[in-house]
Amino acid sequence: MALHVDAFDRSTKHLRVTKDMNCDGTPNGRRVCNSASDSRGGAVGGTLLFDRGYLGLSASEYRSTYGTVAEPTVSIGMLRRHQVMEGLLRDVGVFENLKFQLGHTNYTHTEYEGAAAGTRFDNQGRDFRLEGRQQALRLTNGMQLDGTVGLQRESNDLQVKANNGTSTFLPPSRTRNTSVFTYQALNTSWGQLSAGARAETVEVVSTEAFGLNDAQTKKFKPLNMAFGAMRNLRNGDAQNGWQLTTNISASQRAPKDYELFANGEHAATGTYEIGQPNIGLEKAVQLDVGGEWKQGLHKFGITGFTSDFSNYISLQAKGTDHSGVPDYNFEGVRARFYGIESTAKVRMVGGQDAVLSNNAAHGVMDLELRADVVHAQDLTHNRPLPRIAPMRLGADAVWSRNAWGARLGFMHAAAQNRVPDNGASPGITTAANTLWNAALNYHTHSGPTHWLLFAKLDNITNKLAYSSTSVLTQTMGSNAPPLAGRSLKVGAQVSF
């Protein structure tokens, strides 16, 4: 039998940034107004192990009280409780194993205007998943077929009520999702072929009239399919060389309840969000092609991708407002994404493959590199899609010796000038920035107890930078919160 217990308690002050801020018109120094938080939680679980499998139970709780940056006088009290049962049984007929998971989640958060309770969100979620891993099927020419089949059932009941009992933001809603799925992989002497499929039945119900919409039921039947291939060109015991991959998929997603029925102010983002009950399935065809090269301890990988959406559900600025709160509509548009992402690791010090020195007496050091860029276009309105990350380039020098480890690096984000108009006003662009970070850690054991001591220094140069993916950058103007300024975190983690 195995037991697990964990707990945490965390408190943060208002976020320190690199520019002067104000709080509802009053100077607030270099602190983001209403950004403090207090969080605590814990989990307990146990697993009974037996010859042919296991059965486990766990329960967790998470509590948090935090301010909403967009509303200087509004705070949120949140509580999430989650219980789950999971089990596995081996050697069941044609299956190598059968695995199930049964879960229940109770989530609630209340928005407080000062000390007065306001809007309350209550969501009851239940989920069940059963999947079977097939016995490996050996075929001719050394081929082998492995696969998984399964079914899943999810349900959510959501209510958003003001303190007088009336619905706000969106009507009471009920979502039911039933799906069956499979994934099959054919392993060959030269690589692998794979295929997957998922068929769903989704029902989203608005149980009462709200805003301009009557109570209604929306039904969807998403279907997802994917095919992939991997060509292994590596050889020898070290498996050096290239491995090439490609995947093509057709995906569909049912809209969420808020995308269909929302009609109210969202305090966390400072927007008035309006759903569209007539939105259909989100649909896309996606293709990616990539490769990974390996030579000893050196690695390099690159992937190019494209996604064409015949219907992409996007939250778009409308150019109007409700009492000064900007309106944002959920809207289905044709869209196209394409881009490249790449990673690399180069052994610089320690080992026969090292670039600078084979000597590992003072530890080993790797240089880790990463880069990504994406282009996203709204084809319906012939303009950029909102809240897209810019091109990013990063590098880290990673050192380790015995129980010690350290890291020093940076992440550079290019300027994001491809932004749509913010309603009738020009969209907010974000300038290029480079953020430097460092970390130090030490691992030690004392009998069965393991200790991790760590320190992390972020934004070493105290650079002013904004997130291009945050809606607050667009809605809060000159008082939009930048990314955190220079910060130091020190801590200890113990497990036994």
CSV table of C-alpha atoms in Angstrom, one decimal:
chain,number,residue,atom,x,y,z
A,1,MET,CA,0.0,0.0,0.0
A,2,ALA,CA,1.2,3.5,-0.8
A,3,LEU,CA,0.2,6.8,0.9
A,4,HIS,CA,0.7,10.4,-0.2
A,5,VAL,CA,0.1,13.6,1.7
A,6,ASP,CA,1.0,17.2,0.7
A,7,ALA,CA,0.1,20.7,1.7
A,8,PHE,CA,1.1,24.3,1.0
A,9,ASP,CA,0.5,27.8,2.1
A,10,ARG,CA,1.5,30.8,-0.1
A,11,SER,CA,1.0,34.5,0.3
A,12,THR,CA,2.0,37.2,-2.1
A,13,LYS,CA,2.0,41.0,-1.8
A,14,HIS,CA,0.9,43.3,-4.6
A,15,LEU,CA,3.1,42.6,-7.7
A,16,ARG,CA,6.2,44.8,-8.0
A,17,VAL,CA,6.8,46.2,-11.5
A,18,THR,CA,9.2,48.5,-13.2
A,19,LYS,CA,6.9,51.6,-13.7
A,20,ASP,CA,4.7,53.8,-11.5
A,21,MET,CA,1.1,52.5,-11.3
A,22,ASN,CA,-2.1,54.0,-10.0
A,23,CYS,CA,-5.0,52.4,-8.2
A,24,ASP,CA,-8.4,53.9,-9.2
A,25,GLY,CA,-6.8,57.2,-10.0
A,26,THR,CA,-4.6,57.2,-6.9
A,27,PRO,CA,-0.8,56.8,-7.2
A,28,ASN,CA,0.2,53.3,-6.1
A,29,GLY,CA,4.0,53.4,-6.4
A,30,ARG,CA,5.6,50.5,-8.4
A,31,ARG,CA,3.0,48.0,-7.3
A,32,VAL,CA,0.1,46.6,-9.5
A,33,CYS,CA,-3.2,47.6,-7.8
A,34,ASN,CA,-5.2,44.8,-6.2
A,35,SER,CA,-2.7,42.0,-7.2
A,36,ALA,CA,-2.1,40.4,-3.8
A,37,SER,CA,-3.1,36.8,-3.1
A,38,ASP,CA,-3.3,34.2,-0.3
A,39,SER,CA,-3.5,30.5,-1.3
A,40,ARG,CA,-3.4,27.3,0.6
A,41,GLY,CA,-4.3,23.7,-0.1
A,42,GLY,CA,-3.4,20.1,0.3
A,43,ALA,CA,-4.1,16.5,-0.9
A,44,VAL,CA,-4.2,13.1,0.6
A,45,GLY,CA,-4.3,9.8,-1.3
A,46,GLY,CA,-3.8,6.1,-0.9
A,47,THR,CA,-3.2,3.2,-3.4
A,48,LEU,CA,-3.8,-0.5,-2.7
A,49,LEU,CA,-1.4,-2.5,-4.8
A,50,PHE,CA,-2.0,-6.1,-5.8
A,51,ASP,CA,-0.6,-8.7,-8.2
A,52,ARG,CA,-2.7,-7.7,-11.2
A,53,GLY,CA,-3.1,-4.0,-10.7
A,54,TYR,CA,-4.0,-1.3,-8.2
A,55,LEU,CA,-6.9,0.8,-6.8
A,56,GLY,CA,-6.4,4.3,-5.5
A,57,LEU,CA,-8.4,7.1,-3.9
A,58,SER,CA,-7.4,10.8,-3.5
A,59,ALA,CA,-8.9,14.0,-2.3
A,60,SER,CA,-7.6,17.6,-2.6
A,61,GLU,CA,-8.6,21.1,-1.7
A,62,TYR,CA,-7.4,24.4,-3.0
A,63,ARG,CA,-8.4,27.8,-1.5
A,64,SER,CA,-7.4,31.2,-2.8
A,65,THR,CA,-8.2,34.8,-2.1
A,66,TYR,CA,-6.9,37.2,-4.7
A,67,GLY,CA,-7.6,40.6,-6.2
A,68,THR,CA,-8.7,41.3,-9.8
A,69,VAL,CA,-6.3,43.7,-11.4
A,70,ALA,CA,-9.0,45.0,-13.8
A,71,GLU,CA,-11.3,46.0,-10.9
A,72,PRO,CA,-9.4,47.8,-8.0
A,73,THR,CA,-12.1,47.2,-5.4
A,74,VAL,CA,-13.1,43.6,-6.4
A,75,SER,CA,-11.5,40.5,-4.9
A,76,ILE,CA,-12.3,36.8,-5.4
A,77,GLY,CA,-12.6,34.0,-2.9
A,78,MET,CA,-12.1,30.7,-4.6
A,79,LEU,CA,-12.6,27.1,-3.4
A,80,ARG,CA,-11.9,23.9,-5.4
A,81,ARG,CA,-12.5,20.4,-4.0
A,82,HIS,CA,-11.6,17.4,-6.1
A,83,GLN,CA,-12.0,13.6,-5.4
A,84,VAL,CA,-10.9,10.9,-7.7
A,85,MET,CA,-10.8,7.1,-7.8
A,86,GLU,CA,-8.5,5.3,-10.2
A,87,GLY,CA,-7.8,1.6,-10.8
A,88,LEU,CA,-6.0,-0.7,-13.2
A,89,LEU,CA,-6.5,-4.5,-13.8
A,90,ARG,CA,-4.0,-6.4,-16.0
A,91,ASP,CA,-4.5,-9.4,-18.3
A,92,VAL,CA,-8.2,-9.0,-19.1
A,93,GLY,CA,-9.1,-10.9,-22.3
A,94,VAL,CA,-7.7,-9.2,-25.4
A,95,PHE,CA,-6.5,-6.3,-23.2
A,96,GLU,CA,-3.1,-6.0,-21.6
A,97,ASN,CA,-4.8,-3.9,-19.0
A,98,LEU,CA,-8.0,-2.0,-18.3
A,99,LYS,CA,-7.8,1.4,-16.5
A,100,PHE,CA,-10.6,3.5,-15.1
A,101,GLN,CA,-10.9,6.9,-13.5
A,102,LEU,CA,-13.9,8.4,-11.7
A,103,GLY,CA,-13.7,12.0,-10.5
A,104,HIS,CA,-15.8,14.7,-9.0
A,105,THR,CA,-15.0,18.4,-8.8
A,106,ASN,CA,-16.8,21.1,-6.8
A,107,TYR,CA,-15.6,24.6,-7.8
A,108,THR,CA,-16.9,27.9,-6.5
A,109,HIS,CA,-15.7,31.5,-6.4
A,110,THR,CA,-17.4,34.6,-5.1
A,111,GLU,CA,-16.6,38.1,-6.3
A,112,TYR,CA,-16.5,40.6,-3.4
A,113,GLU,CA,-17.0,44.4,-3.9
A,114,GLY,CA,-15.1,45.5,-0.8
A,115,ALA,CA,-16.5,43.3,1.9
A,116,ALA,CA,-19.9,42.7,0.3
A,117,ALA,CA,-20.4,39.4,-1.5
A,118,GLY,CA,-21.4,39.8,-5.1
A,119,THR,CA,-21.5,37.4,-8.1
A,120,ARG,CA,-21.0,33.7,-7.2
A,121,PHE,CA,-19.8,31.0,-9.7
A,122,ASP,CA,-20.8,27.4,-8.8
A,123,ASN,CA,-19.7,24.5,-11.0
A,124,GLN,CA,-20.2,20.8,-10.2
A,125,GLY,CA,-18.2,18.6,-12.5
A,126,ARG,CA,-18.2,14.8,-12.8
A,127,ASP,CA,-16.1,12.6,-15.2
A,128,PHE,CA,-15.6,9.0,-15.9
A,129,ARG,CA,-13.0,7.4,-18.2
A,130,LEU,CA,-12.4,3.8,-19.1
A,131,GLU,CA,-9.6,2.8,-21.4
A,132,GLY,CA,-8.2,-0.6,-22.5
A,133,ARG,CA,-4.6,-1.1,-23.7
A,134,GLN,CA,-4.7,-3.9,-26.3
A,135,GLN,CA,-2.4,-6.9,-26.2
A,136,ALA,CA,0.4,-6.3,-28.6
A,137,LEU,CA,-0.3,-8.0,-31.9
A,138,ARG,CA,2.9,-9.3,-33.6
A,139,LEU,CA,2.7,-9.3,-37.4
A,140,THR,CA,5.0,-10.3,-40.3
A,141,ASN,CA,8.4,-8.6,-41.0
A,142,GLY,CA,8.9,-7.7,-37.4
A,143,MET,CA,5.9,-5.3,-37.3
A,144,GLN,CA,3.8,-4.9,-34.1
A,145,LEU,CA,0.4,-3.3,-33.6
A,146,ASP,CA,-0.2,-1.5,-30.2
A,147,GLY,CA,-3.3,0.4,-29.3
A,148,THR,CA,-5.8,1.8,-26.9
A,149,VAL,CA,-9.6,2.1,-27.0
A,150,GLY,CA,-11.8,3.8,-24.5
A,151,LEU,CA,-14.8,5.9,-23.6
A,152,GLN,CA,-15.3,9.0,-21.6
A,153,ARG,CA,-18.3,10.8,-20.0
A,154,GLU,CA,-18.1,14.3,-18.6
A,155,SER,CA,-20.8,16.6,-17.1
A,156,ASN,CA,-20.8,20.1,-15.7
A,157,ASP,CA,-23.5,22.1,-14.0
A,158,LEU,CA,-22.8,25.8,-13.8
A,159,GLN,CA,-24.7,28.6,-12.1
A,160,VAL,CA,-23.6,32.3,-11.9
A,161,LYS,CA,-25.8,34.2,-9.4
A,162,ALA,CA,-25.8,37.7,-8.0
A,163,ASN,CA,-26.3,38.0,-4.2
A,164,ASN,CA,-30.0,38.6,-4.8
A,165,GLY,CA,-30.3,35.2,-6.6
A,166,THR,CA,-30.6,36.5,-10.2
A,167,SER,CA,-28.4,35.1,-12.9
A,168,THR,CA,-25.5,37.3,-14.1
A,169,PHE,CA,-22.8,36.9,-16.8
A,170,LEU,CA,-24.5,33.8,-18.2
A,171,PRO,CA,-27.6,31.7,-17.4
A,172,PRO,CA,-27.6,28.4,-15.5
A,173,SER,CA,-26.1,25.9,-17.9
A,174,ARG,CA,-25.7,22.1,-18.1
A,175,THR,CA,-23.1,20.5,-20.3
A,176,ARG,CA,-22.9,16.7,-21.1
A,177,ASN,CA,-20.2,15.1,-23.2
A,178,THR,CA,-19.9,11.5,-24.2
A,179,SER,CA,-17.1,10.2,-26.3
A,180,VAL,CA,-15.4,7.1,-27.6
A,181,PHE,CA,-11.8,7.1,-28.8
A,182,THR,CA,-8.9,4.9,-30.1
A,183,TYR,CA,-5.2,5.3,-30.8
A,184,GLN,CA,-3.3,2.7,-32.9
A,185,ALA,CA,0.4,2.5,-33.6
A,186,LEU,CA,2.1,0.2,-36.0
A,187,ASN,CA,5.8,-0.2,-35.2
A,188,THR,CA,8.1,-1.3,-38.0
A,189,SER,CA,11.8,-1.8,-38.6
A,190,TRP,CA,12.0,1.7,-40.1
A,191,GLY,CA,9.7,3.7,-37.8
A,192,GLN,CA,6.1,4.0,-36.9
A,193,LEU,CA,2.7,4.7,-38.4
A,194,SER,CA,-0.1,5.9,-36.1
A,195,ALA,CA,-3.8,6.8,-36.3
A,196,GLY,CA,-6.3,8.1,-33.8
A,197,ALA,CA,-10.0,9.0,-33.7
A,198,ARG,CA,-12.5,10.5,-31.3
A,199,ALA,CA,-16.2,10.8,-31.7
A,200,GLU,CA,-18.2,12.9,-29.3
A,201,THR,CA,-21.8,13.8,-28.5
A,202,VAL,CA,-22.1,17.2,-26.7
A,203,GLU,CA,-25.2,18.8,-25.3
A,204,VAL,CA,-25.0,22.4,-23.9
A,205,VAL,CA,-28.2,23.6,-22.2
A,206,SER,CA,-29.2,27.0,-21.1
A,207,THR,CA,-31.9,26.3,-18.5
A,208,GLU,CA,-33.5,29.8,-18.3
A,209,ALA,CA,-34.0,32.9,-20.5
A,210,PHE,CA,-31.1,35.3,-20.1
A,211,GLY,CA,-30.4,38.6,-21.9
A,212,LEU,CA,-32.0,38.5,-25.3
A,213,ASN,CA,-32.0,34.7,-25.5
A,214,ASP,CA,-34.6,32.2,-24.5
A,215,ALA,CA,-33.7,28.9,-22.6
A,216,GLN,CA,-32.4,26.6,-25.3
A,217,THR,CA,-30.5,23.4,-26.0
A,218,LYS,CA,-27.5,23.2,-28.4
A,219,LYS,CA,-26.3,19.8,-29.6
A,220,PHE,CA,-23.0,19.0,-31.3
A,221,LYS,CA,-21.3,15.9,-32.7
A,222,PRO,CA,-17.6,16.7,-33.0
A,223,LEU,CA,-15.4,14.2,-34.8
A,224,ASN,CA,-11.6,14.2,-34.6
A,225,MET,CA,-9.1,12.1,-36.7
A,226,ALA,CA,-5.3,12.1,-36.9
A,227,PHE,CA,-2.7,10.2,-38.8
A,228,GLY,CA,1.1,10.3,-38.2
A,229,ALA,CA,4.3,8.8,-39.4
A,230,MET,CA,7.8,8.6,-38.0
A,231,ARG,CA,10.9,7.6,-40.0
A,232,ASN,CA,13.8,6.6,-37.8
A,233,LEU,CA,17.1,7.2,-39.6
A,234,ARG,CA,19.2,6.7,-36.5
A,235,ASN,CA,21.7,3.8,-36.2
A,236,GLY,CA,24.1,2.2,-33.7
A,237,ASP,CA,23.7,1.6,-30.0
A,238,ALA,CA,23.8,5.3,-29.4
A,239,GLN,CA,21.0,5.9,-31.9
A,240,ASN,CA,22.7,8.9,-33.5
A,241,GLY,CA,21.2,10.6,-36.5
A,242,TRP,CA,17.8,11.9,-37.6
A,243,GLN,CA,14.3,11.0,-36.7
A,244,LEU,CA,11.6,12.5,-39.0
A,245,THR,CA,7.9,13.0,-38.1
A,246,THR,CA,4.8,14.2,-39.7
A,247,ASN,CA,1.2,14.4,-38.6
A,248,ILE,CA,-2.1,15.5,-40.2
A,249,SER,CA,-5.4,15.9,-38.4
A,250,ALA,CA,-8.9,17.1,-38.8
A,251,SER,CA,-10.3,18.4,-35.5
A,252,GLN,CA,-13.6,19.7,-34.2
A,253,ARG,CA,-14.6,21.3,-30.9
A,254,ALA,CA,-18.0,22.1,-29.5
A,255,PRO,CA,-18.3,25.6,-28.2
A,256,LYS,CA,-18.3,26.2,-24.4
A,257,ASP,CA,-21.3,27.4,-22.5
A,258,TYR,CA,-19.8,30.9,-22.1
A,259,GLU,CA,-19.0,31.1,-25.8
A,260,LEU,CA,-22.7,30.5,-26.5
A,261,PHE,CA,-24.6,32.2,-23.7
A,262,ALA,CA,-22.4,34.8,-21.9
A,263,ASN,CA,-23.9,38.3,-21.6
A,264,GLY,CA,-22.2,40.2,-18.8
A,265,GLU,CA,-19.2,41.7,-17.2
A,266,HIS,CA,-16.1,39.5,-16.6
A,267,ALA,CA,-14.4,41.1,-13.6
A,268,ALA,CA,-11.1,39.3,-14.1
A,269,THR,CA,-10.5,40.8,-17.5
A,270,GLY,CA,-12.4,44.1,-17.3
A,271,THR,CA,-14.6,43.1,-20.4
A,272,TYR,CA,-18.2,42.7,-21.1
A,273,GLU,CA,-18.4,39.4,-22.9
A,274,ILE,CA,-21.2,38.4,-25.3
A,275,GLY,CA,-21.8,34.9,-26.4
A,276,GLN,CA,-23.3,33.8,-29.8
A,277,PRO,CA,-25.8,31.0,-29.5
A,278,ASN,CA,-25.6,30.3,-33.2
A,279,ILE,CA,-21.8,29.5,-33.2
A,280,GLY,CA,-21.1,26.1,-34.7
A,281,LEU,CA,-18.4,23.6,-34.2
A,282,GLU,CA,-14.8,24.9,-34.3
A,283,LYS,CA,-13.2,23.1,-37.2
A,284,ALA,CA,-9.6,22.9,-38.4
A,285,VAL,CA,-7.2,20.9,-40.5
A,286,GLN,CA,-3.7,20.8,-39.1
A,287,LEU,CA,-0.4,19.6,-40.5
A,288,ASP,CA,3.1,19.5,-39.0
A,289,VAL,CA,6.4,18.2,-40.3
A,290,GLY,CA,9.5,18.0,-38.1
A,291,GLY,CA,12.8,16.3,-37.3
A,292,GLU,CA,15.1,15.6,-34.4
A,293,TRP,CA,18.9,15.1,-34.8
A,294,LYS,CA,21.0,13.5,-32.1
A,295,GLN,CA,24.7,13.0,-31.8
A,296,GLY,CA,25.8,11.7,-28.5
A,297,LEU,CA,24.7,14.3,-25.9
A,298,HIS,CA,24.0,17.0,-28.6
A,299,LYS,CA,20.3,17.4,-29.8
A,300,PHE,CA,18.5,19.6,-32.3
A,301,GLY,CA,14.8,19.6,-33.2
A,302,ILE,CA,12.7,21.7,-35.5
A,303,THR,CA,9.0,21.5,-36.4
A,304,GLY,CA,6.9,23.5,-38.9
A,305,PHE,CA,3.1,23.6,-38.6
A,306,THR,CA,0.0,25.0,-40.2
A,307,SER,CA,-3.6,25.1,-39.0
A,308,ASP,CA,-6.5,26.1,-41.3
A,309,PHE,CA,-9.8,26.9,-39.4
A,310,SER,CA,-13.0,27.0,-41.3
A,311,ASN,CA,-14.5,28.2,-38.0
A,312,TYR,CA,-12.3,29.5,-35.2
A,313,ILE,CA,-14.0,30.8,-32.1
A,314,SER,CA,-12.3,34.0,-31.1
A,315,LEU,CA,-13.1,36.7,-28.5
A,316,GLN,CA,-13.1,40.0,-30.5
A,317,ALA,CA,-13.4,43.6,-29.5
A,318,LYS,CA,-16.7,45.1,-30.7
A,319,GLY,CA,-15.9,48.8,-30.3
A,320,THR,CA,-18.9,49.5,-28.0
A,321,ASP,CA,-19.1,49.4,-24.2
A,322,HIS,CA,-21.5,48.9,-21.2
A,323,SER,CA,-21.0,51.8,-18.8
A,324,GLY,CA,-17.3,52.2,-19.8
A,325,VAL,CA,-16.6,48.4,-19.8
A,326,PRO,CA,-15.5,47.4,-23.4
A,327,ASP,CA,-17.7,44.9,-25.2
A,328,TYR,CA,-16.1,41.7,-26.5
A,329,ASN,CA,-18.0,39.2,-28.7
A,330,PHE,CA,-17.4,35.5,-29.2
A,331,GLU,CA,-17.3,35.1,-32.9
A,332,GLY,CA,-16.6,32.2,-35.4
A,333,VAL,CA,-14.2,33.3,-38.1
A,334,ARG,CA,-12.1,31.6,-40.8
A,335,ALA,CA,-8.4,31.7,-39.6
A,336,ARG,CA,-5.0,30.4,-40.5
A,337,PHE,CA,-2.0,29.7,-38.2
A,338,TYR,CA,1.5,28.8,-39.3
A,339,GLY,CA,4.8,28.8,-37.6
A,340,ILE,CA,8.1,27.1,-36.6
A,341,GLU,CA,9.4,26.0,-33.3
A,342,SER,CA,12.9,24.6,-32.5
A,343,THR,CA,15.0,23.4,-29.6
A,344,ALA,CA,18.6,22.4,-29.2
A,345,LYS,CA,21.0,21.2,-26.5
A,346,VAL,CA,24.7,21.3,-26.8
A,347,ARG,CA,27.1,19.8,-24.3
A,348,MET,CA,29.7,22.4,-23.6
A,349,VAL,CA,31.7,21.0,-20.7
A,350,GLY,CA,32.1,17.4,-19.5
A,351,GLY,CA,32.1,14.2,-21.5
A,352,GLN,CA,33.7,13.1,-24.8
A,353,ASP,CA,31.2,15.1,-26.9
A,354,ALA,CA,31.8,18.4,-25.1
A,355,VAL,CA,32.6,21.4,-27.3
A,356,LEU,CA,34.8,23.4,-24.9
A,357,SER,CA,36.3,20.8,-22.5
A,358,ASN,CA,36.0,17.1,-21.8
A,359,ASN,CA,37.0,17.6,-18.2
A,360,ALA,CA,34.0,17.1,-15.8
A,361,ALA,CA,35.9,17.6,-12.6
A,362,HIS,CA,34.1,20.9,-11.9
A,363,GLY,CA,30.7,19.7,-13.2
A,364,VAL,CA,29.1,19.5,-16.6
A,365,MET,CA,27.4,22.3,-18.5
A,366,ASP,CA,24.9,22.3,-21.4
A,367,LEU,CA,23.7,25.1,-23.6
A,368,GLU,CA,19.9,24.9,-24.2
A,369,LEU,CA,18.4,26.9,-27.0
A,370,ARG,CA,14.8,27.5,-28.1
A,371,ALA,CA,12.9,29.5,-30.6
A,372,ASP,CA,9.3,29.8,-31.9
A,373,VAL,CA,7.3,32.0,-34.2
A,374,VAL,CA,3.6,31.9,-35.2
A,375,HIS,CA,1.6,33.9,-37.7
A,376,ALA,CA,-2.1,34.1,-37.1
A,377,GLN,CA,-4.6,35.7,-39.5
A,378,ASP,CA,-8.3,36.3,-39.3
A,379,LEU,CA,-9.3,35.5,-42.9
A,380,THR,CA,-13.0,36.6,-42.4
A,381,HIS,CA,-12.0,40.2,-41.5
A,382,ASN,CA,-8.6,40.2,-43.2
A,383,ARG,CA,-6.7,41.3,-40.1
A,384,PRO,CA,-4.4,39.7,-37.5
A,385,LEU,CA,-6.0,37.5,-34.8
A,386,PRO,CA,-5.8,39.1,-31.3
A,387,ARG,CA,-3.6,38.2,-28.4
A,388,ILE,CA,-0.9,36.2,-30.3
A,389,ALA,CA,2.6,35.7,-28.9
A,390,PRO,CA,5.5,37.3,-30.9
A,391,MET,CA,8.6,35.6,-32.1
A,392,ARG,CA,10.7,34.3,-29.1
A,393,LEU,CA,14.3,33.3,-28.8
A,394,GLY,CA,15.9,31.9,-25.6
A,395,ALA,CA,19.1,30.4,-24.3
A,396,ASP,CA,20.2,28.9,-21.0
A,397,ALA,CA,23.5,27.7,-19.6
A,398,VAL,CA,22.7,24.8,-17.3
A,399,TRP,CA,25.4,23.5,-14.9
A,400,SER,CA,25.3,20.6,-12.5
A,401,ARG,CA,27.9,19.0,-10.2
A,402,ASN,CA,26.9,16.3,-7.7
A,403,ALA,CA,24.1,17.8,-5.6
A,404,TRP,CA,24.4,21.3,-7.0
A,405,GLY,CA,22.7,22.8,-10.0
A,406,ALA,CA,22.5,26.2,-11.6
A,407,ARG,CA,21.0,28.0,-14.6
A,408,LEU,CA,21.5,31.4,-16.3
A,409,GLY,CA,19.7,32.5,-19.4
A,410,PHE,CA,17.4,34.8,-21.2
A,411,MET,CA,14.2,34.9,-23.2
A,412,HIS,CA,13.9,37.5,-25.9
A,413,ALA,CA,10.4,38.5,-27.2
A,414,ALA,CA,10.2,40.4,-30.4
A,415,ALA,CA,7.9,43.4,-30.8
A,416,GLN,CA,4.3,42.4,-31.6
A,417,ASN,CA,3.0,44.9,-34.1
A,418,ARG,CA,0.5,42.6,-35.8
A,419,VAL,CA,-2.6,43.4,-33.7
A,420,PRO,CA,-6.2,44.1,-34.8
A,421,ASP,CA,-8.0,47.3,-34.1
A,422,ASN,CA,-9.4,47.4,-30.6
A,423,GLY,CA,-12.9,48.2,-31.7
A,424,ALA,CA,-12.9,51.7,-33.1
A,425,SER,CA,-9.4,52.4,-31.6
A,426,PRO,CA,-6.0,51.1,-32.8
A,427,GLY,CA,-4.9,47.9,-31.1
A,428,ILE,CA,-2.1,48.0,-28.4
A,429,THR,CA,1.2,46.8,-29.7
A,430,THR,CA,4.0,45.5,-27.4
A,431,ALA,CA,7.7,46.4,-27.6
A,432,ALA,CA,10.5,43.9,-27.8
A,433,ASN,CA,12.1,42.9,-24.6
A,434,THR,CA,14.8,40.6,-23.2
A,435,LEU,CA,14.3,39.1,-19.7
A,436,TRP,CA,17.3,37.5,-17.9
A,437,ASN,CA,16.8,34.8,-15.3
A,438,ALA,CA,19.0,32.7,-12.9
A,439,ALA,CA,18.5,29.8,-10.6
A,440,LEU,CA,20.5,27.8,-8.0
A,441,ASN,CA,19.4,24.5,-6.3
A,442,TYR,CA,20.8,21.9,-4.0
A,443,HIS,CA,19.6,18.4,-3.4
A,444,THR,CA,20.4,16.4,-0.3
A,445,HIS,CA,19.2,13.3,1.6
A,446,SER,CA,18.8,12.5,5.2
A,447,GLY,CA,17.8,8.9,5.6
A,448,PRO,CA,14.5,8.5,3.7
A,449,THR,CA,14.0,12.3,3.6
A,450,HIS,CA,14.9,14.2,0.5
A,451,TRP,CA,15.5,18.0,0.6
A,452,LEU,CA,15.5,20.5,-2.2
A,453,LEU,CA,16.8,24.0,-1.5
A,454,PHE,CA,16.4,26.5,-4.3
A,455,ALA,CA,16.7,30.2,-5.2
A,456,LYS,CA,15.4,31.8,-8.4
A,457,LEU,CA,16.1,35.4,-9.6
A,458,ASP,CA,13.7,36.6,-12.4
A,459,ASN,CA,14.0,39.6,-14.6
A,460,ILE,CA,17.5,40.4,-13.4
A,461,THR,CA,17.8,43.7,-15.2
A,462,ASN,CA,14.3,44.9,-14.1
A,463,LYS,CA,13.2,45.3,-17.7
A,464,LEU,CA,9.8,46.8,-18.5
A,465,ALA,CA,7.8,44.4,-20.6
A,466,TYR,CA,4.2,43.6,-21.4
A,467,SER,CA,2.4,40.4,-22.4
A,468,SER,CA,0.9,40.5,-25.9
A,469,THR,CA,-1.4,37.6,-25.1
A,470,SER,CA,-3.1,39.2,-22.1
A,471,VAL,CA,-6.5,40.9,-22.7
A,472,LEU,CA,-5.6,43.4,-19.9
A,473,THR,CA,-2.9,44.8,-22.2
A,474,GLN,CA,-5.7,45.9,-24.5
A,475,THR,CA,-8.4,46.9,-22.1
A,476,MET,CA,-6.5,48.8,-19.3
A,477,GLY,CA,-4.6,51.3,-21.5
A,478,SER,CA,-1.6,53.0,-19.8
A,479,ASN,CA,-2.5,51.3,-16.4
A,480,ALA,CA,-2.2,47.8,-17.9
A,481,PRO,CA,0.0,45.6,-15.6
A,482,PRO,CA,3.4,44.9,-17.1
A,483,LEU,CA,5.3,41.7,-16.4
A,484,ALA,CA,6.8,41.3,-13.0
A,485,GLY,CA,9.9,43.3,-12.2
A,486,ARG,CA,13.1,41.9,-10.6
A,487,SER,CA,12.1,39.2,-8.1
A,488,LEU,CA,13.9,36.7,-5.9
A,489,LYS,CA,12.3,33.5,-4.7
A,490,VAL,CA,13.9,31.2,-2.1
A,491,GLY,CA,12.4,28.0,-0.8
A,492,ALA,CA,12.8,24.5,0.5
A,493,GLN,CA,10.9,21.4,-0.4
A,494,VAL,CA,11.0,18.2,1.6
A,495,SER,CA,9.6,14.8,0.8
A,496,PHE,CA,9.7,11.6,2.8
